[in-house]
XYZ file of C-alpha atoms in Angstrom:
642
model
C 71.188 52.458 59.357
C 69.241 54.920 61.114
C 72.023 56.971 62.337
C 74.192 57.051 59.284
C 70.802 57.843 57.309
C 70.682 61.227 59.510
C 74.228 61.873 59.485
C 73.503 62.039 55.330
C 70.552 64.538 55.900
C 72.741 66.951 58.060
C 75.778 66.714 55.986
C 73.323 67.265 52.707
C 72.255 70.647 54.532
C 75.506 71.728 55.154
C 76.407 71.177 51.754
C 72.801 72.633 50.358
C 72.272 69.582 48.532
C 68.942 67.446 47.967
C 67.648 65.478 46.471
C 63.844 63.624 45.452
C 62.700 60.798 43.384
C 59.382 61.008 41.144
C 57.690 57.883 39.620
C 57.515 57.564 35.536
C 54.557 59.871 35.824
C 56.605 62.471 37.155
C 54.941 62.308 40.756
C 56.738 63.196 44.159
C 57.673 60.118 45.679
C 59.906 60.657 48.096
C 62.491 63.771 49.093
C 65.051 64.471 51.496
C 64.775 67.524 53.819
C 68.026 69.191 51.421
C 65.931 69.056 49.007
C 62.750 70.750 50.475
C 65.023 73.289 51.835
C 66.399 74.128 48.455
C 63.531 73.682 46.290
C 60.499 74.816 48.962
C 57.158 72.352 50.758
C 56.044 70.086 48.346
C 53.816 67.129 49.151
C 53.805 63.460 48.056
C 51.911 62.848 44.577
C 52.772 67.064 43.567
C 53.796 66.656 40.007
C 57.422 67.654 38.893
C 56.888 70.549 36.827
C 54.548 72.177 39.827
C 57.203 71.937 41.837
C 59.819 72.895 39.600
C 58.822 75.442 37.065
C 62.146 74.778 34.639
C 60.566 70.735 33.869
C 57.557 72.731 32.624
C 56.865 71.677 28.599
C 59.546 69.088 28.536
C 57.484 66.454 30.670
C 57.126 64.142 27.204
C 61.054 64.342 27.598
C 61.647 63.366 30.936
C 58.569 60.118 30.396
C 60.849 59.022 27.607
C 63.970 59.328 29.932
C 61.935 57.201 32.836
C 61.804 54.786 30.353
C 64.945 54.865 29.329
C 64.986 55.883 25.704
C 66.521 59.222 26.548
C 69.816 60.361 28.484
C 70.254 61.575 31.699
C 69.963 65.342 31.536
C 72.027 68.049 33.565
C 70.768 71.583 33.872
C 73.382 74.018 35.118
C 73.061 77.077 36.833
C 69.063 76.992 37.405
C 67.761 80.285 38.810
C 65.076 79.082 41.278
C 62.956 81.386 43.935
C 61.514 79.268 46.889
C 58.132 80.273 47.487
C 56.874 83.550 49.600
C 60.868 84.701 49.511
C 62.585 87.613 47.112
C 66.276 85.908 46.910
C 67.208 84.462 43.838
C 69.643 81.322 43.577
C 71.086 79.056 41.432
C 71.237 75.332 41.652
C 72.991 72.755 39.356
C 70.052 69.903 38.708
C 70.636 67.028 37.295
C 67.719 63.886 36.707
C 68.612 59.968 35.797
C 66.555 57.032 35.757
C 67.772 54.985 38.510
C 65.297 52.243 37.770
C 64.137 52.458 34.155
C 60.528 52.649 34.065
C 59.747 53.091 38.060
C 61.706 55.852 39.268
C 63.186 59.606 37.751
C 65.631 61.028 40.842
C 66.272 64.909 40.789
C 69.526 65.896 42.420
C 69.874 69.481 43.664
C 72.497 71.430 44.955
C 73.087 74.942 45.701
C 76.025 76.852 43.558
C 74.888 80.918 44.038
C 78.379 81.427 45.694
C 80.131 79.889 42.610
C 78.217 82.086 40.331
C 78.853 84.973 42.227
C 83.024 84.479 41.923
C 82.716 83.249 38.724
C 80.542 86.636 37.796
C 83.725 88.826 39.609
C 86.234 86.961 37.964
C 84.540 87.480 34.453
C 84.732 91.534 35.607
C 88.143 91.586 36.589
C 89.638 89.564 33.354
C 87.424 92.456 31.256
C 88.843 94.879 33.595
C 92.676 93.630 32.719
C 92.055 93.213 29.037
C 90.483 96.345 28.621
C 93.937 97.870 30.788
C 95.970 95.728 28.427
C 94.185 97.566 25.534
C 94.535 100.919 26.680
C 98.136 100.391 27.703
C 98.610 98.911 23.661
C 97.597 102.064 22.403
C 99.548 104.274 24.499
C 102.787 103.377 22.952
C 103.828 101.529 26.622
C 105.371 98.465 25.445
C 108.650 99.109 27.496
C 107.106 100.956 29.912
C 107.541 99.293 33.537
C 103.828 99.621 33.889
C 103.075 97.377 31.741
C 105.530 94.673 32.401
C 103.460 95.196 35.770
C 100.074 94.668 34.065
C 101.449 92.021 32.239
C 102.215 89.949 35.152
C 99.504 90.630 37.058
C 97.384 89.140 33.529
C 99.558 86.669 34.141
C 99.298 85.877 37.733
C 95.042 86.120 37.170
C 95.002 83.959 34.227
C 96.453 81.292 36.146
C 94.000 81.813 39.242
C 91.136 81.327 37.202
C 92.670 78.585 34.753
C 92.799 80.775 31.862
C 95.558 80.470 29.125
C 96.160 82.843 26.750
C 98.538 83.067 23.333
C 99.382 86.185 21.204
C 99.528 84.732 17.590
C 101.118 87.353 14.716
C 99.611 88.267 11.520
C 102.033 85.239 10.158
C 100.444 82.560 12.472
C 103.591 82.555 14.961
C 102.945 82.700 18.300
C 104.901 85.504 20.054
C 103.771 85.233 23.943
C 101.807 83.112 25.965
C 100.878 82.613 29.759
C 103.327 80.268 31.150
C 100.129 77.710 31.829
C 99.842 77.359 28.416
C 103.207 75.417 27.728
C 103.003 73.462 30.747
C 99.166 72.522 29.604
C 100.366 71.265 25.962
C 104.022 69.757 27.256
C 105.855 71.194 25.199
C 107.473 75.025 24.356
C 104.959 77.870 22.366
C 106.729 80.788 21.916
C 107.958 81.461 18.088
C 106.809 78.102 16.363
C 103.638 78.085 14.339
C 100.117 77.830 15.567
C 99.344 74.935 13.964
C 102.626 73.441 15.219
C 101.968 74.754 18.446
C 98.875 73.015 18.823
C 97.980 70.089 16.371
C 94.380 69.727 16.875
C 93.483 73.276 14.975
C 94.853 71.611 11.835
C 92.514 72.149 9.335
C 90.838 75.149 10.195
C 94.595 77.550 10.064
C 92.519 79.054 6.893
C 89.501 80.187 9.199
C 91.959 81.460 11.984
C 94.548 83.782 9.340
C 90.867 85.242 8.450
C 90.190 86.401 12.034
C 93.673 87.720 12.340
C 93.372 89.835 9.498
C 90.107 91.576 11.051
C 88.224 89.459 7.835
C 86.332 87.408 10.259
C 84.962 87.788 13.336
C 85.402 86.422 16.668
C 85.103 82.564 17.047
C 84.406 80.218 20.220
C 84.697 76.572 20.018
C 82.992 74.607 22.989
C 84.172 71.621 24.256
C 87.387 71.593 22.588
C 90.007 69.158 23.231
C 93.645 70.718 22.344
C 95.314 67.628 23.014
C 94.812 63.892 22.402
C 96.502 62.812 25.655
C 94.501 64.818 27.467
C 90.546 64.079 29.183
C 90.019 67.526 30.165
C 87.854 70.082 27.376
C 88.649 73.698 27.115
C 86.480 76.250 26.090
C 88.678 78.205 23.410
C 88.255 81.673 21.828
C 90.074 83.226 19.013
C 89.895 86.797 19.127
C 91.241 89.587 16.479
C 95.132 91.343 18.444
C 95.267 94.477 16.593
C 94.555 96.426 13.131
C 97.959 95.618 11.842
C 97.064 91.848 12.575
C 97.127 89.215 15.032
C 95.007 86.919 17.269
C 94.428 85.890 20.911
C 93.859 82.134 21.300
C 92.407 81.867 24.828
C 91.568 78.732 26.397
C 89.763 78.242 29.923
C 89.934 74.629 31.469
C 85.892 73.185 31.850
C 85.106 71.974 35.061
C 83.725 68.258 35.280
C 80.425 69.607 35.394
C 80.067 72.236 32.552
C 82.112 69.370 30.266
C 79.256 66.684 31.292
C 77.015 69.285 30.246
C 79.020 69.600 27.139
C 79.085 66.125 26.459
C 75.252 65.919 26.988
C 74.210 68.264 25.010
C 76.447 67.317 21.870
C 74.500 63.480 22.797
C 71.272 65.585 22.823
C 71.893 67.328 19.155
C 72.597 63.954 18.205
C 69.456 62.415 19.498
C 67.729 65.327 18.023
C 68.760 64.406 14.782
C 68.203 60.983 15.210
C 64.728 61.401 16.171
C 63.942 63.687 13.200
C 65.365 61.467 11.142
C 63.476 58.505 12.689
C 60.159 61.021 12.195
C 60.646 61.259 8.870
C 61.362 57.732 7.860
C 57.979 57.256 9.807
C 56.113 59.477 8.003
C 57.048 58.147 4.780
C 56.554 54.231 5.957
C 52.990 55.672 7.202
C 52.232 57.207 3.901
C 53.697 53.984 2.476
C 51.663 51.784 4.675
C 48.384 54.166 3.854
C 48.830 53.554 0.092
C 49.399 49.919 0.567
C 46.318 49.470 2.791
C 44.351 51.573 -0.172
C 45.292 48.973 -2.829
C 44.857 45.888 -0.923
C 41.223 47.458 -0.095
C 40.954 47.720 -3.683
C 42.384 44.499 -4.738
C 39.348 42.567 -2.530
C 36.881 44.819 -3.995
C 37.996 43.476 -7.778
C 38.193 40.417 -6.158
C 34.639 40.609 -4.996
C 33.382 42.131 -7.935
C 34.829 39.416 -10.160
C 33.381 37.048 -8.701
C 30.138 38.384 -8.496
C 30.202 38.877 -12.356
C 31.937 35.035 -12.747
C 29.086 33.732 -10.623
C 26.305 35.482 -12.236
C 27.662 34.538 -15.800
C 27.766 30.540 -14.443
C 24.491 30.758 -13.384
C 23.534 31.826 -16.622
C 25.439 29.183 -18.552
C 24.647 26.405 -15.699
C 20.721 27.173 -16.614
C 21.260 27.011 -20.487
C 23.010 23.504 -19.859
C 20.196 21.894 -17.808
C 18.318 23.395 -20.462
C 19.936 21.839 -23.152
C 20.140 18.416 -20.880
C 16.594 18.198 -20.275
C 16.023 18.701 -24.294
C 18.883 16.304 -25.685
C 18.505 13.900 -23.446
C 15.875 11.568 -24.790
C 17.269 10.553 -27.982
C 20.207 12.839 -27.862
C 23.752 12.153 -30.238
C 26.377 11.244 -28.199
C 29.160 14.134 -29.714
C 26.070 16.264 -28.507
C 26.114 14.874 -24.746
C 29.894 14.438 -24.537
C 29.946 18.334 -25.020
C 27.348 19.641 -22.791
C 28.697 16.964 -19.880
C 31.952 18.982 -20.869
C 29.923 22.188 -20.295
C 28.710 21.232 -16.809
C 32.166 19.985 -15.740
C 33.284 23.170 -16.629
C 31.055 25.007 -14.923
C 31.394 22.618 -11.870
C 35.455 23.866 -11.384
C 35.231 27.427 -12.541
C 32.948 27.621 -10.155
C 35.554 25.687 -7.378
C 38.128 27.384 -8.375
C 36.186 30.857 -7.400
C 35.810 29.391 -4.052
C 39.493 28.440 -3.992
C 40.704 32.249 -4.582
C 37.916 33.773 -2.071
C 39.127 30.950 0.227
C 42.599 32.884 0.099
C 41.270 36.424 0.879
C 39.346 34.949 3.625
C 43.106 33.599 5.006
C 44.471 37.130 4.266
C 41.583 38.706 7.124
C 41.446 35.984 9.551
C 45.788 36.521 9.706
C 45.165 39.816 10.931
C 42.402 38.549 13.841
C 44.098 35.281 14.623
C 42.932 34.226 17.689
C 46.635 32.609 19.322
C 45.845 29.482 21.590
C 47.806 26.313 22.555
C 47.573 23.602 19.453
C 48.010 20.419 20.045
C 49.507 19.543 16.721
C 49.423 15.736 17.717
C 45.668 15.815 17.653
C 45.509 18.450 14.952
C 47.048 15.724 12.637
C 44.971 13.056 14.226
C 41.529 14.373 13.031
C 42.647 15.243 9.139
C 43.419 11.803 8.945
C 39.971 10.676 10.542
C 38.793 13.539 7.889
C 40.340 12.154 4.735
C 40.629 8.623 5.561
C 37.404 7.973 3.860
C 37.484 10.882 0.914
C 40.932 8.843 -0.157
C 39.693 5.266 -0.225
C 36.869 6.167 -2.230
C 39.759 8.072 -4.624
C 41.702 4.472 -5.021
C 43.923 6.157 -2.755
C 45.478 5.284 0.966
C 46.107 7.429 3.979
C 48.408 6.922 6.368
C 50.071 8.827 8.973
C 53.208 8.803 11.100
C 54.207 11.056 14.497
C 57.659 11.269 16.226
C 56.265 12.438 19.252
C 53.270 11.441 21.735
C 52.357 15.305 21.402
C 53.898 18.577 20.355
C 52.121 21.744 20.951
C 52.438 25.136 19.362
C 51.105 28.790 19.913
C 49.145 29.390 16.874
C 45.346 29.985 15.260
C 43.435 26.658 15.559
C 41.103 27.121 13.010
C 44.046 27.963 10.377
C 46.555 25.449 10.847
C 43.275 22.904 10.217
C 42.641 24.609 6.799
C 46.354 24.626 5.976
C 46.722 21.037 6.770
C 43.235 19.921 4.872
C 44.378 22.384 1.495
C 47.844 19.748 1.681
C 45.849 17.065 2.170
C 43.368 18.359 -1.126
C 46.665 18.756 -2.832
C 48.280 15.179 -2.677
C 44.485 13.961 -3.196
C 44.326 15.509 -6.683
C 47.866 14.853 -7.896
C 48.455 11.510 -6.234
C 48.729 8.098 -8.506
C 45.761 5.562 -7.982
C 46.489 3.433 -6.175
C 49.029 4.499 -4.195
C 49.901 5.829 -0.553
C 49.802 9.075 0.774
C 51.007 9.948 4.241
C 50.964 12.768 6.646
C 54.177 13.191 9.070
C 54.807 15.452 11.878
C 58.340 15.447 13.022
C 60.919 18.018 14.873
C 63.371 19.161 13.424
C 66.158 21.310 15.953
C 64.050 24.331 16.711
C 60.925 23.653 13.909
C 57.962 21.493 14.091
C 57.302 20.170 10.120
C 53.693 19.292 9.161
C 54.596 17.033 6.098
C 52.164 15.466 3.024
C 53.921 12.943 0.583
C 52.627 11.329 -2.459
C 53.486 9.381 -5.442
C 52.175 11.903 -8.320
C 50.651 11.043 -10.975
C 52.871 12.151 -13.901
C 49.958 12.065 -16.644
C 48.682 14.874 -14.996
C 52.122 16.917 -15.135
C 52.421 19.478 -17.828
C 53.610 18.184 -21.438
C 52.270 14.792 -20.889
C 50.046 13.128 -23.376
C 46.685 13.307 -21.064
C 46.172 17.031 -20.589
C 42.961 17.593 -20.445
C 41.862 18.712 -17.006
C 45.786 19.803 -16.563
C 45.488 23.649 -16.227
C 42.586 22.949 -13.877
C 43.771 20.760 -11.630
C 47.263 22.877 -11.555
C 45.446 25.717 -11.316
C 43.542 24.454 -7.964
C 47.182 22.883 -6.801
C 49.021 25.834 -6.828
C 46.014 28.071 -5.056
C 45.873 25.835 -2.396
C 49.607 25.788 -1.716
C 49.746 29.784 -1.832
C 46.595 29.044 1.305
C 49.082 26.924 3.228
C 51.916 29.164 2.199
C 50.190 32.378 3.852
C 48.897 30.184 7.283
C 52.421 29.101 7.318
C 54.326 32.931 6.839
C 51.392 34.342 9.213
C 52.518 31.857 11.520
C 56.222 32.779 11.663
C 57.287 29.477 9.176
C 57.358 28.757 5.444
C 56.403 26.223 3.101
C 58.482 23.954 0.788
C 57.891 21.802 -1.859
C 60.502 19.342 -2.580
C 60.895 16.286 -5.218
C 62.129 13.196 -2.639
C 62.818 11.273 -5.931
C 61.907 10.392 -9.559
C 57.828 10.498 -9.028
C 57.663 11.031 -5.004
C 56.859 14.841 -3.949
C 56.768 16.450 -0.361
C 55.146 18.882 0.496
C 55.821 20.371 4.336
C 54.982 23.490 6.560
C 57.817 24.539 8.901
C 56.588 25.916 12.305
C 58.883 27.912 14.478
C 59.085 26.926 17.919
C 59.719 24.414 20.775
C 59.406 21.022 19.800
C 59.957 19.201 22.819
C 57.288 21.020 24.821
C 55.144 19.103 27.555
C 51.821 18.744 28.151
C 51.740 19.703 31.106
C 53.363 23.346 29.635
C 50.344 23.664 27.041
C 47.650 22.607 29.369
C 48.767 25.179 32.080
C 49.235 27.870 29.418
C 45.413 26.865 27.659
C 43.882 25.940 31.020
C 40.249 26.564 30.978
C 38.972 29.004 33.900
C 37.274 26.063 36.540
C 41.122 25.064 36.709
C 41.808 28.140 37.352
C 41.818 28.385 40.842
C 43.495 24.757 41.524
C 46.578 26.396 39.290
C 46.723 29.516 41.253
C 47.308 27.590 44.560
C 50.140 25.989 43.276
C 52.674 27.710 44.597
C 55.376 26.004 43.004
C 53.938 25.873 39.877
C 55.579 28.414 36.395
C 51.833 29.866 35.767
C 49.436 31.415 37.746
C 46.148 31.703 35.947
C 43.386 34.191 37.886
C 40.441 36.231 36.722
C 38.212 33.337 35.186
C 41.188 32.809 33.373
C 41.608 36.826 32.027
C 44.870 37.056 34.028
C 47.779 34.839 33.575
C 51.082 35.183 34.949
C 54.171 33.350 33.904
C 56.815 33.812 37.339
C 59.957 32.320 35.256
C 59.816 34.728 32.392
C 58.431 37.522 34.175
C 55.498 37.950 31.290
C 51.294 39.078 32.070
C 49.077 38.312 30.161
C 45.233 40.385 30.484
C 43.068 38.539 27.546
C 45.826 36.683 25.670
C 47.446 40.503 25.244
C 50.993 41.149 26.880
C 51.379 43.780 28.823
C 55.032 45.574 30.346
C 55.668 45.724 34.455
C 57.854 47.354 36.110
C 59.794 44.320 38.417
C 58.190 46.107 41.559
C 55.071 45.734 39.553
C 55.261 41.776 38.856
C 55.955 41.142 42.291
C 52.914 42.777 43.749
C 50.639 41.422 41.186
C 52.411 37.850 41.840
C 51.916 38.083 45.679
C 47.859 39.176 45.170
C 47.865 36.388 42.476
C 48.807 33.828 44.938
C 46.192 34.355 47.055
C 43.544 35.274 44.896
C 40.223 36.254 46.473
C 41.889 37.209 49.843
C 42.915 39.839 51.523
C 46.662 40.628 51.241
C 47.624 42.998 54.245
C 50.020 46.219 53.358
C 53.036 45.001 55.596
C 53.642 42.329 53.184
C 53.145 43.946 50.030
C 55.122 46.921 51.783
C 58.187 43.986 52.326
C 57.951 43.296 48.665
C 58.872 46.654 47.409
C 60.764 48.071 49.772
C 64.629 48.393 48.379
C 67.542 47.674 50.858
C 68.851 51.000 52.394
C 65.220 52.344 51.949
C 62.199 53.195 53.505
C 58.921 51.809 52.142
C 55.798 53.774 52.738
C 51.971 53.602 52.044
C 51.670 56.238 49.881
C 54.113 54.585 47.945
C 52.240 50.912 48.117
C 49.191 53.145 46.537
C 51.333 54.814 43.711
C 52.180 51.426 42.860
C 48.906 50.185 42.653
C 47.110 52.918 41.017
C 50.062 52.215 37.710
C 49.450 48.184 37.782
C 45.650 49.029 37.840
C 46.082 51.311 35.232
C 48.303 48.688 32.940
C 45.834 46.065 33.804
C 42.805 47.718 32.845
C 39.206 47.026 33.957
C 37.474 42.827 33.334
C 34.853 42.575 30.903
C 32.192 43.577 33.752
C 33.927 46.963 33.894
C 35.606 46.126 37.559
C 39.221 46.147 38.653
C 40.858 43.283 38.398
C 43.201 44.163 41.930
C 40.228 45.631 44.773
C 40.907 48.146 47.726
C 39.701 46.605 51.316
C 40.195 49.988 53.158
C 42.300 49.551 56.401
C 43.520 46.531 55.453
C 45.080 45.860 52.108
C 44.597 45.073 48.450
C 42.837 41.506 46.776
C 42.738 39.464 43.648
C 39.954 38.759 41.421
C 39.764 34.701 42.054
């Protein structure tokens, strides 16, 4: 490998081509000697656009092509001057991710010869066009001279892969270089242009203009005459005379200047993509700024209702013990059956207050949830130790029913426990006494349902004879539902209500999610931090918990975790961090961690190892103490926070 690694390096000198690769950061990583030759002495770490003045103002660019949200990008003809010399030169770059989000490689190679033949071939077509001119005007045209001139135009037209067509004022072409037939397959000479060559239909309005000296001079880029063919042509449709006429000259594009074509036709597009995508942004910000504006506003009515609903209950509620302390002894019964009505009142206006705040209180904590392993098993288990005794005293029974020994599920504790108790509140207000109600949790495919059924009571159902807490007790129903309905959407699920038969009513939250996960899963995933250290010496084990916990690592998925928030590395990345994670609180030497990112073909080395573990520490961030989680031992190699 050593030998045919060399062999590359000489041959890449002969040719004058090099080439380096730079991290995501745009950092010299690594270069061959072509490319130092070319380019000039640059150092490991030296950022791209030091070394390289042209990358200078675009490096936003090239970060979003390391990560892969922008295409590879070819420069052509890039006038460069090494450093302490006067020679200009030119050199064709071209950069493309060759590992998205590690590595940017920069390819370089020398074309100041081509530039140079291509300028004196540029000079010499003038040269004969300008003769051709000259010779026009002089009256000539069966002169021998120019049947000399015209086959030397000819002869150099063909050299440089240039093909040329004398169109009339009528749009018939009248001569062409002999490469032009054989390029299209088929004859030229007195057929229509458009006939001639069927891709300019469409635009024969635009060409009779330039003819006629009405327009001027037009050059299409990247133009492909025919369909069978891959190659693009730069053409050119230049004015033939005063009387009328045109030139339609087309020049074959190398590989290279049509990649570029094609590149920068994807880059317009981008461009207008991304303008596009600004704008939409813009207006979903202002959107999002409005919206954020009214639901500030909305709480503050909220609040300020309630303020004014309390304050006026207060009010009332003193009046009515008031009146209760004066009608008491002696008091007319119509008299206490109204102010009892009064203080019952009072009683659920004042609940039902609670009820709404309860809902804006939902609203905030949705936005903070705090996302931990649930065992929904147990979850159930304690409402019904919770209600069991609330629902005997109501006439009512409680039971409850579970498919599974346990079922877990990534999701705020403290919510799913209110969203749970509000159905529970529910079935206890609308249930018929006596009667059972009963709490389910079952899977269903890919959803775990939380479930509440009841018998209702139907003289508490709108239009029935008995109506008169109705609108109360509906009005406290359907609040709590729209509780369990927002715990449930925040949650990734949805609610349903559903009629199981004539009297019998369901009510059931659907969480997304796994239902046939293990305990063993949710206990790794929740583990608390003194089992931290007997997880992270199991090798074989799908999590590797370190930090006290802060750091978790999941080796199947290839996720990190730093304080329950995900975080992206690069492959090389995970594997360091899962190598210092397996022996957390010891030294890991660099010839191993070298091992782990070294590439087949490829040289690892230890400025490398440290580029690598200056980004991960950078991802990772600091622990709560302000320390890095992954610590230097100098000589020696890199540790773990145990």
């Amino acid at each position: 490998m050593q030998g045919s690694s060399d062999t590359g390096i000489r041959g890449s000198q002969k040719l004058r081509l090099g080439h380096a690769v730079f991290d995501s950061d745009l950092f010299l990583v690594w270069r061959s000697e072509g490319f130092e030759a070319l380019i000039g002495p640059c150092d490991t770490g030296d950022a791209l656009p030091d070394i390289m003045p042209v990358f200078k103002g675009v490096e936003d660019t090239l970060m979003r092509m390391a990560d892969s949200a922008q295409p590879d990008w070819y420069l052509p003809a890039v006038a460069h001057v090494r450093p302490g010399q006067q020679e200009l030169r030119y050199l064709d770059v071209v950069t493309f991710v060759d590992q998205p989000g590690v590595a940017v490689t920069v390819f370089v190679w020398d074309v100041t010869t081509e530039m140079q033949v291509r300028g004196r071939l540029i000079q010499e077509r003038n040269e004969m066009q300008l003769l051709n001119q000259r010779l026009s005007r002089g009256g000539m045209r069966n002169d021998p001279v120019r049947h000399h001139a015209e086959a030397a135009l000819f002869d150099i037209c063909e050299q440089i892969e240039l093909m040329v067509a004398w169109v009339d004022r009528h749009m018939i072409v009248r001569a062409a270089t002999p490469n032009f037939p054989d390029f299209m397959q088929q004859p030229m000479i007195g057929i229509p242009l458009a006939d001639a060559i069927p891709s300019l239909l469409g635009i024969e309005q635009e060409l009779a203009a330039i003819a006629q000296g009405h327009s001027p001079a037009w050059r299409i880029a990247g133009f492909r005459l025919a369909d069978d063919h891959d190659r693009l042509c730069d053409l050119f449709f230049v004015p033939w005379s005063e009387k009328g006429g045109l030139y339609v000259a087309a020049r074959i594009m190398s590989i290279e200047t049509s990649v570029e074509q094609i590149l920068r036709q994807q880059r317009n597009e981008l461009t207008l993509i991304e303008r596009r995508l600004e704008m939409k942004s813009a207006a979903l910000k202002t959107a999002h700024d409005r919206l954020v504006n009214l639901d500030k506003e909305r709480k503050a009515l909220i609040d300020l209702i309630a303020t004014d609903v309390r304050s006026a209950l207060s009010v009332v509620h003193g009046y009515a013990e008031l009146l209760d302390a004066s009608l008491r002894p002696g008091g007319q019964p119509a008299e206490l059956s109204a102010l009892t009505a009064i203080q019952e009142s009072v009683h659920k206006v004042g609940a039902l207050i609670e009820d709404v705040q309860a809902i804006q209180r939902v609203e905030e904590s949705l936005g903070v949830m705090q996302i931990t392993s649930v065992d929904l098993t147990a979850l159930m288990e304690r409402t019904y130790a919770l209600w069991q005794g609330t629902a005997e005293l109501q006439g009512l029974r409680l039971a409850i029913s579970i498919a599974e020994d346990s079922f877990y599920f990534r999701g705020d504790y403290d919510l799913l426990a209110e969203a749970v108790d509000s159905l529970i509140k529910c079935a206890l207000v609308q249930a018929k006494r006596p009667s059972t109600v009963k709490l389910e949790l079952i899977a269903r495919r890919q959803w775990l349902i939380l479930r509440c059924i009841c018998e209702i009571d139907m003289s508490s159902q709108p239009g029935s004879p008995q109506q008169t807490h109705t609108y109360s007790r509906l009005d406290t129903i359907e609040i709590r539902l729209a509780r369990a309905r927002l715990v449930a959407e925040g949650h990734g699920g949805h609610l349903t209500l559903e009629a199981i038969s004539e009297g019998l009513q369901s009510v059931s939250i659907w969480l997304p999610g796994n239902p046939y996960a293990k305990r063993t899963t949710a206990e790794e995933a929740s583990a608390p931090p003194d089992e931290a250290r007997s997880l992270q010496k199991d090798a074989a084990s799908r999590l590797i918990v370190a930090a006290n916990g802060a750091l978790r690592i999941d080796r199947r998925q290839g996720n990190v975790w730093v304080n329950e928030q995900l975080i992206k590395l690069s492959p090389v990345e995970f594997r360091l961090l899962s190598i210092l994670a397996e022996e957390a609180g010891q030294v890991v030497r660099h010839e191993r961690l070298l091992t782990a990112i070294r590439e087949p073909g490829s040289e690892a080395s230890l400025d490398t190892l440290r580029v690598m573990i200056w980004r991960m520490r950078k991802k990772l961030g600091q622990s709560q103490s302000g320390v890095d989680y992954v610590r230097t031992e100098r000589g020696y190699g890199y540790s773990l926070a145990d």
